[in-house]
């Protein structure tokens, strides 16, 4: 005798995939940049698509077990980077989220100390990383 379960699968990524398939337009998250003002909304379909795109890029460019330094612009970017690393078998190393000129040296030092081979960051950091 078999009992069919209607509950979502276990595991965070499996549940996210389930909700993206079953309810892609349902609201998954709302990002409040300052704790009050809404800055970004993502539905399950969009969240899962962005996660898969980043995970696919990581899989093509970074070996399983390597380290990725996360220097995100927002909590949304942090979440996407973290989940993409998990999905790709890459170790996520979080670093500073306050982005300013003084932070660049510390972010670089964190990456070197952690042995990170890739940096997932917002464009502000990427534009300034090679400047003197």
mmCIF file of N, CA and C in Angstrom, residues 24-90:
data_model
loop_
_atom_site.group_PDB
_atom_site.id
_atom_site.type_symbol
_atom_site.label_atom_id
_atom_site.label_comp_id
_atom_site.label_asym_id
_atom_site.label_seq_id
_atom_site.Cartn_x
_atom_site.Cartn_y
_atom_site.Cartn_z
ATOM 1 N N UNK A 24 4.939 29.879 -9.288
ATOM 2 C CA UNK A 24 6.045 30.759 -9.687
ATOM 3 C C UNK A 24 5.792 32.247 -9.478
ATOM 4 N N UNK A 25 4.556 32.676 -9.472
ATOM 5 C CA UNK A 25 4.262 34.101 -9.322
ATOM 6 C C UNK A 25 3.919 34.503 -7.889
ATOM 7 N N UNK A 26 3.940 33.550 -6.970
ATOM 8 C CA UNK A 26 3.722 33.893 -5.557
ATOM 9 C C UNK A 26 4.945 34.619 -5.010
ATOM 10 N N UNK A 27 4.700 35.562 -4.132
ATOM 11 C CA UNK A 27 5.769 36.364 -3.553
ATOM 12 C C UNK A 27 6.673 35.506 -2.665
ATOM 13 N N UNK A 28 7.969 35.539 -2.953
ATOM 14 C CA UNK A 28 8.943 34.780 -2.172
ATOM 15 C C UNK A 28 9.611 35.665 -1.124
ATOM 16 N N UNK A 29 9.943 36.909 -1.491
ATOM 17 C CA UNK A 29 10.588 37.797 -0.531
ATOM 18 C C UNK A 29 10.396 39.253 -0.913
ATOM 19 N N UNK A 30 10.463 40.083 0.097
ATOM 20 C CA UNK A 30 10.438 41.537 -0.067
ATOM 21 C C UNK A 30 11.665 42.068 0.655
ATOM 22 N N UNK A 31 12.493 42.825 -0.052
ATOM 23 C CA UNK A 31 13.699 43.387 0.542
ATOM 24 C C UNK A 31 13.430 44.837 0.927
ATOM 25 N N UNK A 32 13.587 45.126 2.205
ATOM 26 C CA UNK A 32 13.443 46.480 2.721
ATOM 27 C C UNK A 32 14.847 47.026 2.961
ATOM 28 N N UNK A 33 15.319 47.858 2.056
ATOM 29 C CA UNK A 33 16.704 48.329 2.083
ATOM 30 C C UNK A 33 17.074 49.005 3.394
ATOM 31 N N UNK A 34 16.178 49.792 3.933
ATOM 32 C CA UNK A 34 16.470 50.494 5.178
ATOM 33 C C UNK A 34 15.620 49.975 6.333
ATOM 34 N N UNK A 35 15.009 48.850 6.133
ATOM 35 C CA UNK A 35 14.148 48.279 7.153
ATOM 36 C C UNK A 35 12.700 48.720 7.036
ATOM 37 N N UNK A 36 12.451 49.715 6.184
ATOM 38 C CA UNK A 36 11.084 50.212 6.021
ATOM 39 C C UNK A 36 10.683 50.399 4.564
ATOM 40 N N UNK A 37 11.570 50.960 3.757
ATOM 41 C CA UNK A 37 11.257 51.230 2.358
ATOM 42 C C UNK A 37 11.471 49.978 1.509
ATOM 43 N N UNK A 38 10.442 49.602 0.770
ATOM 44 C CA UNK A 38 10.562 48.433 -0.101
ATOM 45 C C UNK A 38 11.491 48.758 -1.258
ATOM 46 N N UNK A 39 12.491 47.903 -1.444
ATOM 47 C CA UNK A 39 13.475 48.115 -2.495
ATOM 48 C C UNK A 39 13.339 47.095 -3.623
ATOM 49 N N UNK A 40 12.994 45.861 -3.269
ATOM 50 C CA UNK A 40 12.917 44.807 -4.288
ATOM 51 C C UNK A 40 11.940 43.732 -3.834
ATOM 52 N N UNK A 41 11.214 43.172 -4.813
ATOM 53 C CA UNK A 41 10.309 42.036 -4.591
ATOM 54 C C UNK A 41 10.710 40.933 -5.557
ATOM 55 N N UNK A 42 10.697 39.715 -5.074
ATOM 56 C CA UNK A 42 10.966 38.575 -5.951
ATOM 57 C C UNK A 42 9.897 37.514 -5.729
ATOM 58 N N UNK A 43 9.378 37.007 -6.833
ATOM 59 C CA UNK A 43 8.476 35.865 -6.725
ATOM 60 C C UNK A 43 9.321 34.592 -6.802
ATOM 61 N N UNK A 44 8.708 33.456 -6.504
ATOM 62 C CA UNK A 44 9.455 32.194 -6.477
ATOM 63 C C UNK A 44 10.089 31.868 -7.822
ATOM 64 N N UNK A 45 9.366 32.117 -8.906
ATOM 65 C CA UNK A 45 9.913 31.822 -10.229
ATOM 66 C C UNK A 45 11.154 32.632 -10.533
ATOM 67 N N UNK A 46 11.100 33.927 -10.257
ATOM 68 C CA UNK A 46 12.243 34.808 -10.511
ATOM 69 C C UNK A 46 13.415 34.476 -9.599
ATOM 70 N N UNK A 47 13.131 34.256 -8.331
ATOM 71 C CA UNK A 47 14.178 33.896 -7.381
ATOM 72 C C UNK A 47 14.897 32.627 -7.824
ATOM 73 N N UNK A 48 14.126 31.620 -8.197
ATOM 74 C CA UNK A 48 14.718 30.345 -8.602
ATOM 75 C C UNK A 48 15.495 30.481 -9.912
ATOM 76 N N UNK A 49 14.996 31.283 -10.838
ATOM 77 C CA UNK A 49 15.692 31.508 -12.106
ATOM 78 C C UNK A 49 17.036 32.202 -11.870
ATOM 79 N N UNK A 50 17.024 33.249 -11.051
ATOM 80 C CA UNK A 50 18.276 33.958 -10.759
ATOM 81 C C UNK A 50 19.264 33.051 -10.029
ATOM 82 N N UNK A 51 18.765 32.270 -9.093
ATOM 83 C CA UNK A 51 19.601 31.312 -8.374
ATOM 84 C C UNK A 51 20.231 30.314 -9.340
ATOM 85 N N UNK A 52 19.436 29.752 -10.230
ATOM 86 C CA UNK A 52 19.945 28.767 -11.191
ATOM 87 C C UNK A 52 20.941 29.368 -12.164
ATOM 88 N N UNK A 53 20.708 30.608 -12.595
ATOM 89 C CA UNK A 53 21.654 31.260 -13.500
ATOM 90 C C UNK A 53 23.013 31.447 -12.834
ATOM 91 N N UNK A 54 23.010 31.906 -11.599
ATOM 92 C CA UNK A 54 24.273 32.092 -10.882
ATOM 93 C C UNK A 54 24.938 30.750 -10.587
ATOM 94 N N UNK A 55 24.161 29.763 -10.182
ATOM 95 C CA UNK A 55 24.716 28.435 -9.909
ATOM 96 C C UNK A 55 25.325 27.824 -11.173
ATOM 97 N N UNK A 56 24.683 28.026 -12.307
ATOM 98 C CA UNK A 56 25.226 27.509 -13.573
ATOM 99 C C UNK A 56 26.550 28.180 -13.909
ATOM 100 N N UNK A 57 26.627 29.499 -13.694
ATOM 101 C CA UNK A 57 27.881 30.203 -13.942
ATOM 102 C C UNK A 57 28.970 29.673 -13.014
ATOM 103 N N UNK A 58 28.648 29.524 -11.747
ATOM 104 C CA UNK A 58 29.627 29.001 -10.786
ATOM 105 C C UNK A 58 30.098 27.615 -11.185
ATOM 106 N N UNK A 59 29.184 26.772 -11.596
ATOM 107 C CA UNK A 59 29.526 25.399 -11.992
ATOM 108 C C UNK A 59 30.488 25.396 -13.178
ATOM 109 N N UNK A 60 30.299 26.329 -14.111
ATOM 110 C CA UNK A 60 31.178 26.409 -15.283
ATOM 111 C C UNK A 60 32.565 26.959 -14.945
ATOM 112 N N UNK A 61 32.656 27.816 -13.932
ATOM 113 C CA UNK A 61 33.904 28.540 -13.689
ATOM 114 C C UNK A 61 34.647 28.182 -12.407
ATOM 115 N N UNK A 62 34.002 27.483 -11.499
ATOM 116 C CA UNK A 62 34.614 27.205 -10.198
ATOM 117 C C UNK A 62 34.463 25.714 -9.885
ATOM 118 N N UNK A 63 35.537 25.085 -9.462
ATOM 119 C CA UNK A 63 35.500 23.658 -9.135
ATOM 120 C C UNK A 63 34.751 23.419 -7.826
ATOM 121 N N UNK A 64 34.078 22.293 -7.765
ATOM 122 C CA UNK A 64 33.380 21.896 -6.543
ATOM 123 C C UNK A 64 34.363 21.887 -5.376
ATOM 124 N N UNK A 65 33.927 22.435 -4.248
ATOM 125 C CA UNK A 65 34.769 22.480 -3.053
ATOM 126 C C UNK A 65 35.626 23.724 -2.938
ATOM 127 N N UNK A 66 35.756 24.488 -4.025
ATOM 128 C CA UNK A 66 36.509 25.743 -3.963
ATOM 129 C C UNK A 66 35.725 26.765 -3.138
ATOM 130 N N UNK A 67 36.348 27.900 -2.859
ATOM 131 C CA UNK A 67 35.727 28.928 -2.025
ATOM 132 C C UNK A 67 35.362 30.151 -2.849
ATOM 133 N N UNK A 68 34.184 30.696 -2.541
ATOM 134 C CA UNK A 68 33.726 31.931 -3.171
ATOM 135 C C UNK A 68 33.524 32.980 -2.081
ATOM 136 N N UNK A 69 34.107 34.139 -2.280
ATOM 137 C CA UNK A 69 33.936 35.245 -1.346
ATOM 138 C C UNK A 69 32.676 36.014 -1.726
ATOM 139 N N UNK A 70 31.760 36.171 -0.767
ATOM 140 C CA UNK A 70 30.516 36.899 -1.000
ATOM 141 C C UNK A 70 30.649 38.297 -0.420
ATOM 142 N N UNK A 71 30.584 39.298 -1.274
ATOM 143 C CA UNK A 71 30.602 40.698 -0.852
ATOM 144 C C UNK A 71 29.390 41.356 -1.508
ATOM 145 N N UNK A 72 28.200 41.036 -1.015
ATOM 146 C CA UNK A 72 26.979 41.446 -1.702
ATOM 147 C C UNK A 72 26.599 42.902 -1.455
ATOM 148 N N UNK A 73 25.827 43.414 -2.386
ATOM 149 C CA UNK A 73 25.281 44.766 -2.282
ATOM 150 C C UNK A 73 24.086 44.793 -1.337
ATOM 151 N N UNK A 74 23.348 43.703 -1.311
ATOM 152 C CA UNK A 74 22.136 43.663 -0.494
ATOM 153 C C UNK A 74 21.930 42.256 0.053
ATOM 154 N N UNK A 75 20.996 42.144 0.947
ATOM 155 C CA UNK A 75 20.655 40.835 1.497
ATOM 156 C C UNK A 75 20.116 39.903 0.418
ATOM 157 N N UNK A 76 19.436 40.458 -0.583
ATOM 158 C CA UNK A 76 18.938 39.640 -1.694
ATOM 159 C C UNK A 76 20.109 39.021 -2.446
ATOM 160 N N UNK A 77 21.113 39.838 -2.741
ATOM 161 C CA UNK A 77 22.292 39.312 -3.439
ATOM 162 C C UNK A 77 23.042 38.302 -2.576
ATOM 163 N N UNK A 78 23.087 38.552 -1.281
ATOM 164 C CA UNK A 78 23.725 37.592 -0.375
ATOM 165 C C UNK A 78 22.990 36.257 -0.421
ATOM 166 N N UNK A 79 21.668 36.293 -0.328
ATOM 167 C CA UNK A 79 20.870 35.072 -0.370
ATOM 168 C C UNK A 79 21.088 34.317 -1.673
ATOM 169 N N UNK A 80 21.052 35.026 -2.794
ATOM 170 C CA UNK A 80 21.268 34.378 -4.087
ATOM 171 C C UNK A 80 22.664 33.762 -4.172
ATOM 172 N N UNK A 81 23.682 34.496 -3.727
ATOM 173 C CA UNK A 81 25.045 33.970 -3.758
ATOM 174 C C UNK A 81 25.210 32.750 -2.872
ATOM 175 N N UNK A 82 24.659 32.820 -1.671
ATOM 176 C CA UNK A 82 24.750 31.700 -0.737
ATOM 177 C C UNK A 82 24.064 30.454 -1.300
ATOM 178 N N UNK A 83 22.842 30.604 -1.770
ATOM 179 C CA UNK A 83 22.103 29.454 -2.307
ATOM 180 C C UNK A 83 22.751 28.895 -3.569
ATOM 181 N N UNK A 84 23.273 29.768 -4.424
ATOM 182 C CA UNK A 84 23.958 29.307 -5.635
ATOM 183 C C UNK A 84 25.217 28.524 -5.276
ATOM 184 N N UNK A 85 25.938 28.975 -4.256
ATOM 185 C CA UNK A 85 27.123 28.239 -3.805
ATOM 186 C C UNK A 85 26.733 26.866 -3.279
ATOM 187 N N UNK A 86 25.692 26.819 -2.473
ATOM 188 C CA UNK A 86 25.239 25.535 -1.932
ATOM 189 C C UNK A 86 24.860 24.594 -3.073
ATOM 190 N N UNK A 87 24.096 25.112 -4.028
ATOM 191 C CA UNK A 87 23.652 24.284 -5.148
ATOM 192 C C UNK A 87 24.828 23.786 -5.987
ATOM 193 N N UNK A 88 25.883 24.590 -6.080
ATOM 194 C CA UNK A 88 27.037 24.252 -6.906
ATOM 195 C C UNK A 88 28.118 23.475 -6.167
ATOM 196 N N UNK A 89 27.956 23.276 -4.870
ATOM 197 C CA UNK A 89 28.975 22.568 -4.102
ATOM 198 C C UNK A 89 30.198 23.420 -3.819
ATOM 199 N N UNK A 90 29.993 24.721 -3.752
ATOM 200 C CA UNK A 90 31.084 25.664 -3.505
ATOM 201 C C UNK A 90 30.916 26.237 -2.097
#
